[in-house]
Amino acid sequence: MSRLLSYLCMLLLLAGFTVLAEVRFPVSDSSLPKTAAQTWGDKSPKVEIKDGTQISTLNGDRKLGYSSIETNEGRCDSNSCIADGSLRLPETPDFSTPSDAIAISINGNITLPRPQDPTGSVYKVNGEAKLDGKNLTLTAPTTLYVGKLTVQSGGINEGGNPDDLVIITTGDATLQNSNVSAHIFSNKYLKIDGGSVNGTVTTDQLLLDASGVINGDEPTPPPSDLTCRITGNNQDFVVEFDVIGSNNVNYKDIVFEGGNESDTLWYNQEFQSGADYIFNEQRLASGQNYKLRIEVERGQGNDISRAHYYWVQGGSKVFQESKDADIKNGTITGTGVGLETLECYNEDVEPPEPDLPEQCDVFPHAVQSFTTGTNITFDGGSAVTGTIDAGGRVGFETVNKAFDTQTACDNQECIADTSLIVGEPDVMDFSPGDTDLSPGSGTHNIDAGRYDTVALSSGTYYFTGTDYQIRSLSISGGATVYFKTGTLLRVNKMTVGGGSTLFSEDESTESLSIWLRTGRALMLK
C-alpha cells in the first residue's frame, strides 16, 4: 500500500506464557491458616476430635488453632492434639459473597470452571450444595461460596491440589465418608464423619469422627502485585506486560502512581471516562495469552505526554490506539488474576506509523477536497499540473484566482468542478501543542512534536522527525524546507508561498503526507 503524497483533501520480566490463575481466600495473605485446623479472632468454639481420628499438622507440633479442645481422643501427628489459641487467625474471614461470583447449582457431578467461564472463576450456590455419591472435579483454580454443604460418599477435587480450591460456607458443612482436597472456611459447624480433608479447615465448630482424617497442607498465598519504577521526568518510557484473558470477570489493571497522582494506564473492565483512565481493553479472549505494550512520549514544557498502546504478536508490535497521558515519575503497579509479568524501562519512543489509505482512493485527481464549502486560492505564479485531460478542472467548490486571466492549471484557467470532490477519509487524531516557533533566517532544525504556530521565512529548515501536529504552519519568504521520508504533517491551517520550496529525501509517494484538519482552505502563493 502506498501512502499519501500530500493529504490536501481533508495499560515484570519477559518470560514464556503459562496459564496461571489464583483462588481467592476470604482473609488477607498475612492471616492465612498456619495449621491444619483452627478458628479465628477470640472465638472459643466447641471442638471434638473423636477416637480413631487423625490430624497431620503443618509443622508436626500437634498444635491446632483453638483455645481449647472439648473432646480430645484422636491423634495429632503421633500423640494427643494440643490447643494453641495463638494459632487462631488474627482476622475474621469475610463470608460475604463477592459481587462477581457466578451463580450455579450443585446437586450432581460437576466440573469447574465450566467451559464458558474463565480460569480462576468465583462461584456461588445460594442454597445447599449437595453431592450424594457424586463428585466435583476441577480443571483450574476455583473459589466456591455456598450456603450449606453436604457431601456423602462423594468427592471434591479428590486427589487434587488443595491450593486449587477454596470453599467458603455460611451455613453448616457435613462431609461423610468423602474425600476433599481444599481449604475450607466454615462460618458455622463443620462435621467430618469419615473420609478425609487434604488442605486446611477454619471453622466455628468442628467435629472429627468415624476415623476421619485431616491432612494438613499449608496454603500458598497468591503472588504479590507486580511493580516497576519509572524515573526521569523528561524521559520516554515503555511498559510491557503479559496477561491471560478472562472475559473481564477477573479485574486486571496497570496503575501509575507518582506523588499525589494516580493514573490507570490500562484496565479491562467497565469503561471509565475520567482523564486518569487511559486504555480500556475488553477484547481479550478467555484463557488466551497476550503480550501488551504501552509506550509513553514525555511531554516537554507544558505539553502533555502521549501514550501509544500495542499488542505484541510474533515479536512485532501491532498498534491499537494513542491517547494523551498526563503522567510524571513514579511506581507502576500491575494487579489482577492472570497478570503474568510486568516490566518498565526508559526508552526513546517514536509515534506509531499512521495507517493511511491507498493514495489513489483518496487522490484520484491532481487536487481536490472531500466536502462542500471549500476553496483553493492561487497567488502569483502558483501552478497545478496533471488535471483531468489537462483541462484545468479541480475538485473544489470555489477557485480564487490572483487575476482574471490567470492560467495556473495545466496552463489553462482553473475551473471548480464539484463532481471531483471525493468521499471523506477517516479522520486522523489531531492534538496540536501550545508552543510557538519562529526561528527566522539561517539554517534550523525543526524537531518532531506538537506546536501552536510555526512560521518559516527566508531560511533553510530541516524537519528532523516524522510526526508533526501544528495548528498553523506558514512557509514564506523564499524558505527552503526539507522533510524526512515518511513524514506525516497534521495541520489545521497551512500557507505556502513567496517562492518557497519543499523537498523530501526521495520522490516516492511515501515521502510526505499532509493532513489538513478542519481547515477550509489551502493557500498556494
Short mmCIF file of C-alpha atoms in Angstrom, two decimals:
data_model
loop_
_atom_site.label_atom_id
_atom_site.label_comp_id
_atom_site.label_asym_id
_atom_site.label_seq_id
_atom_site.Cartn_x
_atom_site.Cartn_y
_atom_site.Cartn_z
CA MET A 1 0.00 0.00 0.00
CA SER A 2 1.44 3.39 -0.92
CA ARG A 3 0.99 6.34 1.40
CA LEU A 4 -0.42 9.81 0.62
CA LEU A 5 1.88 12.15 -1.24
CA SER A 6 0.08 15.11 0.28
CA TYR A 7 -3.12 14.92 2.27
CA LEU A 8 -4.78 18.06 0.95
CA CYS A 9 -8.35 16.74 1.00
CA MET A 10 -9.12 16.59 4.25
CA LEU A 11 -2.22 -0.19 30.29
CA LEU A 12 7.85 -7.80 35.32
CA LEU A 13 10.26 -9.94 33.37
CA LEU A 14 9.87 -11.07 29.85
CA ALA A 15 9.03 -14.77 30.11
CA GLY A 16 7.21 -17.55 28.30
CA PHE A 17 3.47 -17.72 28.69
CA THR A 18 1.97 -20.09 31.27
CA VAL A 19 -1.68 -20.34 32.22
CA LEU A 20 -1.92 -19.09 35.78
CA ALA A 21 -4.94 -18.14 37.84
CA GLU A 22 -5.46 -17.97 41.58
CA VAL A 23 -8.13 -18.77 44.13
CA ARG A 24 -9.45 -16.09 46.46
CA PHE A 25 -9.05 -16.54 50.18
CA PRO A 26 -11.54 -14.75 52.49
CA VAL A 27 -8.62 -13.43 54.58
CA SER A 28 -5.52 -11.45 53.75
CA ASP A 29 -2.26 -13.19 52.91
CA SER A 30 -0.88 -12.45 56.39
CA SER A 31 -3.85 -14.23 58.00
CA LEU A 32 -3.81 -17.49 56.06
CA PRO A 33 -4.12 -20.71 58.13
CA LYS A 34 -0.94 -21.72 59.96
CA THR A 35 -2.04 -25.22 60.93
CA ALA A 36 -4.38 -27.98 59.80
CA ALA A 37 -7.45 -26.84 61.81
CA GLN A 38 -8.24 -23.54 63.55
CA THR A 39 -10.79 -20.83 64.25
CA TRP A 40 -10.36 -17.03 64.24
CA GLY A 41 -10.24 -14.00 66.50
CA ASP A 42 -11.05 -14.62 70.15
CA LYS A 43 -13.60 -17.36 69.44
CA SER A 44 -13.72 -20.44 71.72
CA PRO A 45 -15.95 -22.83 69.79
CA LYS A 46 -16.78 -26.42 70.59
CA VAL A 47 -14.15 -28.77 69.17
CA GLU A 48 -14.49 -32.55 69.25
CA ILE A 49 -11.78 -34.89 67.98
CA LYS A 50 -13.12 -38.39 68.44
CA ASP A 51 -11.26 -41.64 68.97
CA GLY A 52 -9.76 -43.20 65.86
CA THR A 53 -9.36 -39.90 64.00
CA GLN A 54 -6.11 -38.43 62.77
CA ILE A 55 -4.78 -34.93 62.05
CA SER A 56 -1.43 -34.18 60.44
CA THR A 57 -0.43 -30.65 61.45
CA LEU A 58 1.64 -28.42 59.22
CA ASN A 59 4.74 -28.40 61.43
CA GLY A 60 4.46 -31.78 63.14
CA ASP A 61 3.99 -30.00 66.51
CA ARG A 62 0.47 -31.41 67.20
CA LYS A 63 -0.89 -27.87 67.63
CA LEU A 64 -4.34 -26.70 66.47
CA GLY A 65 -5.58 -23.11 66.42
CA TYR A 66 -8.19 -23.34 69.18
CA SER A 67 -8.25 -22.10 72.76
CA SER A 68 -9.49 -25.50 73.97
CA ILE A 69 -10.47 -28.96 72.71
CA GLU A 70 -13.54 -30.36 74.44
CA THR A 71 -13.12 -33.95 73.24
CA ASN A 72 -9.50 -34.83 72.56
CA GLU A 73 -9.45 -38.56 71.83
CA GLY A 74 -7.86 -38.68 68.39
CA ARG A 75 -4.28 -38.07 67.42
CA CYS A 76 -2.38 -35.12 66.04
CA ASP A 77 0.73 -36.41 64.33
CA SER A 78 1.91 -39.07 66.81
CA ASN A 79 0.09 -38.07 70.00
CA SER A 80 -2.78 -36.10 71.51
CA CYS A 81 -3.67 -32.78 69.90
CA ILE A 82 -2.63 -29.53 71.60
CA ALA A 83 -4.85 -26.43 71.69
CA ASP A 84 -2.92 -23.24 70.94
CA GLY A 85 -5.03 -20.08 70.84
CA SER A 86 -2.15 -18.10 69.32
CA LEU A 87 -2.68 -20.01 66.07
CA ARG A 88 -6.20 -18.63 65.65
CA LEU A 89 -6.47 -16.42 62.56
CA PRO A 90 -5.90 -12.78 63.56
CA GLU A 91 -8.76 -11.58 61.36
CA THR A 92 -12.33 -12.75 60.80
CA PRO A 93 -12.85 -14.33 57.38
CA ASP A 94 -15.10 -12.38 55.02
CA PHE A 95 -18.04 -14.69 54.43
CA SER A 96 -19.90 -12.23 52.17
CA THR A 97 -20.24 -13.35 48.57
CA PRO A 98 -18.29 -11.23 46.02
CA SER A 99 -20.38 -9.30 43.52
CA ASP A 100 -18.72 -11.02 40.56
CA ALA A 101 -19.49 -14.55 41.77
CA ILE A 102 -21.25 -16.72 39.17
CA ALA A 103 -24.47 -18.35 40.40
CA ILE A 104 -24.67 -22.14 39.93
CA SER A 105 -26.40 -25.12 41.50
CA ILE A 106 -24.66 -28.29 42.69
CA ASN A 107 -26.69 -31.46 43.14
CA GLY A 108 -24.78 -33.94 41.00
CA ASN A 109 -21.49 -34.47 39.20
CA ILE A 110 -19.98 -31.17 38.14
CA THR A 111 -16.70 -29.87 36.72
CA LEU A 112 -15.45 -26.36 37.44
CA PRO A 113 -14.70 -23.98 35.93
CA ARG A 114 -17.46 -24.54 33.42
CA PRO A 115 -16.31 -24.42 29.77
CA GLN A 116 -17.85 -20.99 29.25
CA ASP A 117 -16.19 -19.48 32.34
CA PRO A 118 -12.60 -18.23 32.76
CA THR A 119 -9.90 -19.79 34.87
CA GLY A 120 -9.92 -18.51 38.43
CA SER A 121 -13.71 -18.11 38.44
CA VAL A 122 -15.65 -17.49 41.66
CA TYR A 123 -18.96 -19.37 42.04
CA LYS A 124 -21.85 -19.14 44.47
CA VAL A 125 -24.59 -21.60 45.47
CA ASN A 126 -27.31 -19.65 47.22
CA GLY A 127 -28.89 -22.69 48.88
CA GLU A 128 -27.45 -26.13 49.56
CA ALA A 129 -24.67 -27.70 47.52
CA LYS A 130 -25.25 -31.45 47.72
CA LEU A 131 -23.14 -34.32 46.41
CA ASP A 132 -24.65 -37.71 47.21
CA GLY A 133 -22.31 -40.27 45.73
CA LYS A 134 -21.26 -37.62 43.21
CA ASN A 135 -18.08 -35.66 42.51
CA LEU A 136 -16.91 -32.11 41.97
CA THR A 137 -13.80 -32.07 39.79
CA LEU A 138 -11.56 -29.18 38.80
CA THR A 139 -9.76 -28.17 35.63
CA ALA A 140 -8.39 -24.89 37.04
CA PRO A 141 -8.26 -22.97 40.33
CA THR A 142 -11.73 -22.15 41.64
CA THR A 143 -13.37 -20.39 44.59
CA LEU A 144 -16.78 -21.62 45.79
CA TYR A 145 -19.22 -19.87 48.14
CA VAL A 146 -22.12 -22.00 49.42
CA GLY A 147 -24.91 -21.58 51.94
CA LYS A 148 -24.83 -25.18 53.12
CA LEU A 149 -22.56 -28.02 52.02
CA THR A 150 -23.42 -31.73 52.24
CA VAL A 151 -21.21 -34.41 50.70
CA GLN A 152 -22.00 -38.08 51.30
CA SER A 153 -19.84 -40.85 49.79
CA GLY A 154 -18.66 -38.37 47.22
CA GLY A 155 -15.57 -36.36 46.38
CA ILE A 156 -14.43 -32.79 45.86
CA ASN A 157 -11.20 -32.24 43.92
CA GLU A 158 -10.26 -35.72 45.07
CA GLY A 159 -6.51 -36.32 44.79
CA GLY A 160 -6.01 -32.77 43.53
CA ASN A 161 -4.02 -29.80 44.81
CA PRO A 162 -5.86 -28.16 47.75
CA ASP A 163 -4.47 -24.78 46.64
CA ASP A 164 -6.74 -25.07 43.59
CA LEU A 165 -9.98 -24.83 45.61
CA VAL A 166 -11.22 -22.58 48.41
CA ILE A 167 -14.67 -23.39 49.83
CA ILE A 168 -16.44 -20.77 51.96
CA THR A 169 -19.66 -21.86 53.69
CA THR A 170 -22.02 -19.51 55.52
CA GLY A 171 -24.00 -22.41 56.98
CA ASP A 172 -23.20 -25.91 58.21
CA ALA A 173 -20.91 -28.24 56.28
CA THR A 174 -21.05 -32.03 56.53
CA LEU A 175 -18.54 -34.35 54.87
CA GLN A 176 -19.44 -38.01 55.34
CA ASN A 177 -17.20 -40.78 54.01
CA SER A 178 -15.96 -38.38 51.39
CA ASN A 179 -12.54 -37.20 50.23
CA VAL A 180 -11.95 -33.49 49.75
CA SER A 181 -8.86 -31.54 48.69
CA ALA A 182 -9.46 -27.88 49.52
CA HIS A 183 -9.04 -25.11 52.04
CA ILE A 184 -12.40 -24.86 53.85
CA PHE A 185 -13.72 -21.84 55.75
CA SER A 186 -16.98 -22.51 57.62
CA ASN A 187 -18.91 -19.82 59.48
CA LYS A 188 -20.91 -22.45 61.35
CA TYR A 189 -20.41 -26.14 62.04
CA LEU A 190 -18.06 -28.45 60.16
CA LYS A 191 -18.51 -32.19 60.58
CA ILE A 192 -16.01 -34.62 59.08
CA ASP A 193 -17.58 -38.03 59.55
CA GLY A 194 -15.16 -40.47 57.96
CA GLY A 195 -13.19 -39.80 54.81
CA SER A 196 -10.50 -37.16 54.58
CA VAL A 197 -9.75 -33.49 54.00
CA ASN A 198 -6.43 -32.60 52.40
CA GLY A 199 -5.66 -28.93 53.00
CA THR A 200 -6.86 -26.87 55.97
CA VAL A 201 -10.13 -26.24 57.81
CA THR A 202 -11.04 -22.96 59.50
CA THR A 203 -14.29 -23.31 61.46
CA ASP A 204 -16.55 -22.01 64.14
CA GLN A 205 -17.27 -25.51 65.50
CA LEU A 206 -15.53 -28.73 64.50
CA LEU A 207 -16.44 -32.40 64.85
CA LEU A 208 -14.00 -35.03 63.56
CA ASP A 209 -15.44 -38.53 63.89
CA ALA A 210 -15.63 -42.06 62.43
CA SER A 211 -11.94 -42.40 61.58
CA GLY A 212 -11.96 -39.09 59.76
CA VAL A 213 -8.63 -37.62 58.68
CA ILE A 214 -7.30 -34.09 58.14
CA ASN A 215 -4.02 -34.00 56.24
CA GLY A 216 -2.66 -30.51 56.78
CA ASP A 217 -1.31 -28.77 53.67
CA GLU A 218 -0.26 -25.15 54.10
CA PRO A 219 -1.99 -22.79 51.65
CA THR A 220 0.21 -20.99 49.16
CA PRO A 221 -0.55 -17.26 49.12
CA PRO A 222 -1.34 -15.72 45.73
CA PRO A 223 1.53 -13.81 44.11
CA SER A 224 2.07 -10.24 45.17
CA ASP A 225 1.25 -7.32 42.92
CA LEU A 226 3.86 -6.75 40.25
CA THR A 227 5.69 -3.43 40.33
CA CYS A 228 8.34 -1.49 38.45
CA ARG A 229 9.53 2.09 38.69
CA ILE A 230 10.00 4.92 36.20
CA THR A 231 12.49 7.74 36.81
CA GLY A 232 13.37 10.86 34.88
CA ASN A 233 10.56 13.38 34.26
CA ASN A 234 11.65 14.14 30.71
CA GLN A 235 12.46 10.62 29.52
CA ASP A 236 10.19 8.48 27.37
CA PHE A 237 9.40 5.06 28.79
CA VAL A 238 7.85 1.68 27.91
CA VAL A 239 5.60 -0.64 29.92
CA GLU A 240 5.34 -4.25 28.73
CA PHE A 241 3.28 -6.98 30.38
CA ASP A 242 1.93 -10.49 29.80
CA VAL A 243 -1.68 -11.23 30.65
CA ILE A 244 -4.23 -14.04 30.33
CA GLY A 245 -7.69 -13.09 29.09
CA SER A 246 -10.60 -13.73 31.46
CA ASN A 247 -13.77 -12.28 29.86
CA ASN A 248 -13.47 -9.35 32.29
CA VAL A 249 -14.69 -11.46 35.23
CA ASN A 250 -11.31 -11.12 36.92
CA TYR A 251 -10.27 -7.49 37.10
CA LYS A 252 -6.77 -6.52 35.99
CA ASP A 253 -5.13 -3.12 35.77
CA ILE A 254 -1.81 -1.33 35.34
CA VAL A 255 -1.72 1.74 37.61
CA PHE A 256 0.87 4.54 37.63
CA GLU A 257 1.37 6.34 40.94
CA GLY A 258 3.63 9.33 41.43
CA GLY A 259 3.40 11.93 44.17
CA ASN A 260 -0.26 12.68 44.81
CA GLU A 261 -1.47 11.49 41.42
CA SER A 262 -2.67 8.11 40.26
CA ASP A 263 -3.42 7.16 36.68
CA THR A 264 -4.70 3.84 35.39
CA LEU A 265 -2.67 3.20 32.24
CA TRP A 266 -4.58 0.03 31.32
CA TYR A 267 -7.64 -1.81 32.69
CA ASN A 268 -10.03 -4.47 31.46
CA GLN A 269 -13.47 -3.87 32.93
CA GLU A 270 -16.16 -1.21 32.55
CA PHE A 271 -15.06 1.87 30.61
CA GLN A 272 -14.28 4.92 32.75
CA SER A 273 -14.50 8.36 31.18
CA GLY A 274 -12.13 10.20 33.52
CA ALA A 275 -8.81 11.55 32.25
CA ASP A 276 -6.95 9.36 34.77
CA TYR A 277 -8.19 6.20 33.00
CA ILE A 278 -6.33 5.73 29.73
CA PHE A 279 -6.53 2.41 27.83
CA ASN A 280 -9.60 0.23 28.30
CA GLU A 281 -9.27 -3.32 26.96
CA GLN A 282 -12.32 -5.60 26.72
CA ARG A 283 -11.32 -7.79 23.77
CA LEU A 284 -9.14 -10.39 25.50
CA ALA A 285 -10.45 -13.91 24.92
CA SER A 286 -10.76 -16.11 27.99
CA GLY A 287 -7.72 -18.28 28.60
CA GLN A 288 -5.70 -16.74 25.76
CA ASN A 289 -2.18 -15.36 26.34
CA TYR A 290 -1.32 -11.80 25.33
CA LYS A 291 1.81 -9.68 25.39
CA LEU A 292 0.85 -6.00 25.62
CA ARG A 293 2.94 -2.84 25.41
CA ILE A 294 2.42 0.82 26.25
CA GLU A 295 4.92 3.43 25.02
CA VAL A 296 4.83 6.91 26.54
CA GLU A 297 6.25 10.02 24.87
CA ARG A 298 7.04 12.52 27.61
CA GLY A 299 5.53 15.93 27.08
CA GLN A 300 8.14 18.70 27.10
CA GLY A 301 7.48 22.00 28.82
CA ASN A 302 3.73 22.49 29.13
CA ASP A 303 2.92 19.77 26.58
CA ILE A 304 1.05 16.72 27.83
CA SER A 305 2.57 13.25 27.42
CA ARG A 306 1.28 10.90 24.76
CA ALA A 307 0.77 7.14 25.26
CA HIS A 308 0.62 4.50 22.49
CA TYR A 309 -0.92 1.06 23.04
CA TYR A 310 0.22 -2.06 21.16
CA TRP A 311 -0.40 -5.78 21.10
CA VAL A 312 2.84 -7.70 20.52
CA GLN A 313 2.32 -10.64 18.16
CA GLY A 314 5.14 -12.82 16.88
CA GLY A 315 7.65 -10.31 18.16
CA SER A 316 6.09 -7.44 16.16
CA LYS A 317 4.13 -4.51 17.54
CA VAL A 318 0.54 -4.14 16.34
CA PHE A 319 -0.75 -0.62 17.02
CA GLN A 320 -4.12 -0.27 18.77
CA GLU A 321 -4.61 3.39 19.78
CA SER A 322 -2.96 6.54 21.18
CA LYS A 323 -4.17 8.84 23.95
CA ASP A 324 -2.93 11.78 25.99
CA ALA A 325 -1.49 10.71 29.37
CA ASP A 326 -0.60 13.34 31.96
CA ILE A 327 1.93 11.30 33.98
CA LYS A 328 5.29 12.08 35.55
CA ASN A 329 7.62 9.94 37.72
CA GLY A 330 6.55 7.11 40.00
CA THR A 331 5.78 3.44 40.50
CA ILE A 332 3.79 1.27 38.13
CA THR A 333 1.78 -1.50 39.78
CA GLY A 334 0.07 -4.38 37.99
CA THR A 335 -2.73 -6.25 39.77
CA GLY A 336 -5.25 -8.94 38.96
CA VAL A 337 -5.69 -12.63 38.28
CA GLY A 338 -3.85 -13.67 35.14
CA LEU A 339 -1.33 -10.82 35.10
CA GLU A 340 1.87 -12.74 34.49
CA THR A 341 4.75 -10.29 34.06
CA LEU A 342 5.37 -6.56 34.24
CA GLU A 343 8.42 -4.63 33.05
CA CYS A 344 9.04 -0.91 32.56
CA TYR A 345 12.12 0.91 31.37
CA ASN A 346 13.26 4.17 29.79
CA GLU A 347 13.48 4.08 26.01
CA ASP A 348 13.15 6.70 23.29
CA VAL A 349 9.65 6.43 21.83
CA GLU A 350 8.66 7.17 18.25
CA PRO A 351 4.98 7.80 17.49
CA PRO A 352 3.23 4.94 15.69
CA GLU A 353 3.34 4.96 11.92
CA PRO A 354 -0.09 6.08 10.70
CA ASP A 355 -2.21 3.68 8.72
CA LEU A 356 -3.02 5.79 5.69
CA PRO A 357 -5.42 4.83 2.91
CA GLU A 358 -4.38 3.95 -0.63
CA GLN A 359 -3.36 7.14 -2.42
CA CYS A 360 -5.49 6.62 -5.49
CA ASP A 361 -8.59 6.07 -3.34
CA VAL A 362 -8.10 9.45 -1.70
CA PHE A 363 -6.43 11.40 -4.52
CA PRO A 364 -7.97 10.26 -7.81
CA HIS A 365 -7.18 13.69 -9.26
CA ALA A 366 -4.41 16.25 -9.04
CA VAL A 367 -6.02 18.37 -6.31
CA GLN A 368 -9.42 18.10 -4.63
CA SER A 369 -11.37 18.39 -1.40
CA PHE A 370 -13.78 15.99 0.32
CA THR A 371 -16.51 18.41 1.38
CA THR A 372 -18.54 21.33 0.04
CA GLY A 373 -17.84 24.90 1.01
CA THR A 374 -14.12 24.57 0.25
CA ASN A 375 -11.93 26.69 -1.99
CA ILE A 376 -8.47 26.79 -3.48
CA THR A 377 -6.67 30.14 -3.79
CA PHE A 378 -3.86 30.80 -6.24
CA ASP A 379 -1.48 33.71 -5.75
CA GLY A 380 1.32 34.90 -8.02
CA GLY A 381 2.99 32.17 -10.04
CA SER A 382 1.37 29.13 -8.39
CA ALA A 383 0.51 26.26 -10.68
CA VAL A 384 -1.07 22.77 -10.72
CA THR A 385 -0.25 20.14 -13.31
CA GLY A 386 -1.96 16.83 -14.01
CA THR A 387 -5.60 17.87 -14.08
CA ILE A 388 -8.03 15.61 -15.96
CA ASP A 389 -7.21 15.74 -19.68
CA ALA A 390 -5.10 18.78 -18.83
CA GLY A 391 -8.39 20.69 -18.84
CA GLY A 392 -7.84 22.67 -15.64
CA ARG A 393 -10.69 21.21 -13.55
CA VAL A 394 -10.08 20.91 -9.76
CA GLY A 395 -12.27 19.32 -7.08
CA PHE A 396 -13.35 22.39 -5.12
CA GLU A 397 -16.47 24.48 -4.90
CA THR A 398 -14.64 27.77 -5.50
CA VAL A 399 -11.43 28.83 -7.24
CA ASN A 400 -9.89 32.14 -6.19
CA LYS A 401 -7.52 33.44 -8.85
CA ALA A 402 -4.84 36.08 -8.42
CA PHE A 403 -6.11 37.81 -11.60
CA ASP A 404 -8.86 37.18 -14.12
CA THR A 405 -6.65 35.81 -16.90
CA GLN A 406 -4.54 33.55 -14.67
CA THR A 407 -3.91 30.09 -16.21
CA ALA A 408 -2.50 28.14 -13.28
CA CYS A 409 -3.89 24.66 -14.06
CA ASP A 410 -2.00 22.93 -16.88
CA ASN A 411 -1.69 26.37 -18.49
CA GLN A 412 -5.47 26.53 -18.53
CA GLU A 413 -7.92 28.52 -16.46
CA CYS A 414 -8.57 26.72 -13.16
CA ILE A 415 -12.20 25.61 -13.04
CA ALA A 416 -14.07 24.49 -9.91
CA ASP A 417 -15.78 21.12 -10.52
CA THR A 418 -17.76 19.78 -7.55
CA SER A 419 -18.13 16.39 -9.26
CA LEU A 420 -14.44 15.83 -8.48
CA ILE A 421 -14.95 16.22 -4.73
CA VAL A 422 -14.12 12.84 -3.12
CA GLY A 423 -15.53 10.91 -0.17
CA GLU A 424 -14.36 11.91 3.28
CA PRO A 425 -11.49 9.74 4.56
CA ASP A 426 -11.20 8.57 8.16
CA VAL A 427 -10.41 11.46 10.49
CA MET A 428 -6.94 11.23 11.98
CA ASP A 429 -6.23 12.04 15.61
CA PHE A 430 -5.15 15.69 15.95
CA SER A 431 -3.82 17.34 19.12
CA PRO A 432 -1.59 20.40 18.46
CA GLY A 433 0.51 21.88 21.25
CA ASP A 434 0.84 25.41 22.62
CA THR A 435 4.44 26.11 21.56
CA ASP A 436 5.10 28.88 19.02
CA LEU A 437 8.13 28.62 16.72
CA SER A 438 9.58 31.35 14.50
CA PRO A 439 13.32 30.65 14.06
CA GLY A 440 13.98 33.35 11.47
CA SER A 441 16.60 33.25 8.69
CA GLY A 442 19.56 30.91 8.62
CA THR A 443 19.58 27.11 8.93
CA HIS A 444 17.42 25.49 11.60
CA ASN A 445 16.21 22.06 12.68
CA ILE A 446 12.51 21.56 13.45
CA ASP A 447 12.06 18.73 15.94
CA ALA A 448 9.08 16.40 15.80
CA GLY A 449 6.26 17.35 18.14
CA ARG A 450 3.13 19.41 18.64
CA TYR A 451 3.06 23.15 18.04
CA ASP A 452 0.58 26.01 18.02
CA THR A 453 2.08 28.23 15.29
CA VAL A 454 5.16 27.64 13.15
CA ALA A 455 6.35 30.46 10.87
CA LEU A 456 9.24 29.68 8.49
CA SER A 457 10.57 32.51 6.33
CA SER A 458 13.76 33.32 4.40
CA GLY A 459 15.77 30.41 5.77
CA THR A 460 16.57 26.73 5.33
CA TYR A 461 14.70 24.34 7.59
CA TYR A 462 15.08 20.62 8.24
CA PHE A 463 12.13 18.68 9.71
CA THR A 464 14.23 16.14 11.65
CA GLY A 465 11.34 13.92 12.82
CA THR A 466 8.45 12.21 11.07
CA ASP A 467 5.36 13.25 13.06
CA TYR A 468 4.17 16.83 13.46
CA GLN A 469 0.90 18.32 14.72
CA ILE A 470 0.66 22.08 14.10
CA ARG A 471 -2.34 24.38 14.39
CA SER A 472 -0.98 26.93 11.90
CA LEU A 473 2.00 26.47 9.55
CA SER A 474 3.28 29.29 7.35
CA ILE A 475 6.13 28.85 4.84
CA SER A 476 7.07 32.05 3.03
CA GLY A 477 9.83 34.46 2.00
CA GLY A 478 11.60 32.01 -0.29
CA ALA A 479 12.07 29.46 2.53
CA THR A 480 13.57 26.06 1.67
CA VAL A 481 12.14 23.16 3.68
CA TYR A 482 13.39 19.57 3.80
CA PHE A 483 11.28 16.64 5.06
CA LYS A 484 12.39 13.12 6.04
CA THR A 485 10.91 10.20 4.13
CA GLY A 486 7.66 9.07 5.74
CA THR A 487 6.87 12.40 7.40
CA LEU A 488 3.26 12.92 8.49
CA LEU A 489 2.34 16.59 8.82
CA ARG A 490 -1.02 17.25 10.55
CA VAL A 491 -2.06 20.91 10.40
CA ASN A 492 -5.19 22.99 10.93
CA LYS A 493 -4.07 25.72 8.54
CA MET A 494 -1.17 25.74 6.08
CA THR A 495 0.10 28.54 3.86
CA VAL A 496 2.94 28.08 1.35
CA GLY A 497 4.08 30.99 -0.76
CA GLY A 498 6.67 33.64 -1.59
CA GLY A 499 8.79 31.40 -3.80
CA SER A 500 9.21 28.79 -1.06
CA THR A 501 10.29 25.25 -1.94
CA LEU A 502 9.55 21.95 -0.22
CA PHE A 503 11.81 18.91 -0.66
CA SER A 504 11.71 15.33 0.60
CA GLU A 505 14.50 12.77 0.89
CA ASP A 506 13.19 10.84 -2.11
CA GLU A 507 10.41 11.14 -4.64
CA SER A 508 8.29 8.17 -3.58
CA THR A 509 4.62 8.55 -2.66
CA GLU A 510 5.55 7.77 0.95
CA SER A 511 7.83 10.79 1.28
CA LEU A 512 5.41 13.34 2.72
CA SER A 513 1.80 13.14 3.90
CA ILE A 514 -0.09 16.30 4.85
CA TRP A 515 -3.37 16.16 6.73
CA LEU A 516 -5.34 19.42 6.91
CA ARG A 517 -7.57 19.20 9.99
CA THR A 518 -10.85 21.25 9.82
CA GLY A 519 -9.19 23.82 7.60
CA ARG A 520 -11.42 25.04 4.76
CA ALA A 521 -8.69 26.49 2.54
CA LEU A 522 -5.26 25.60 1.22
CA MET A 523 -3.26 28.70 0.29
CA LEU A 524 -0.74 28.31 -2.54
CA LYS A 525 1.02 31.64 -3.04
#
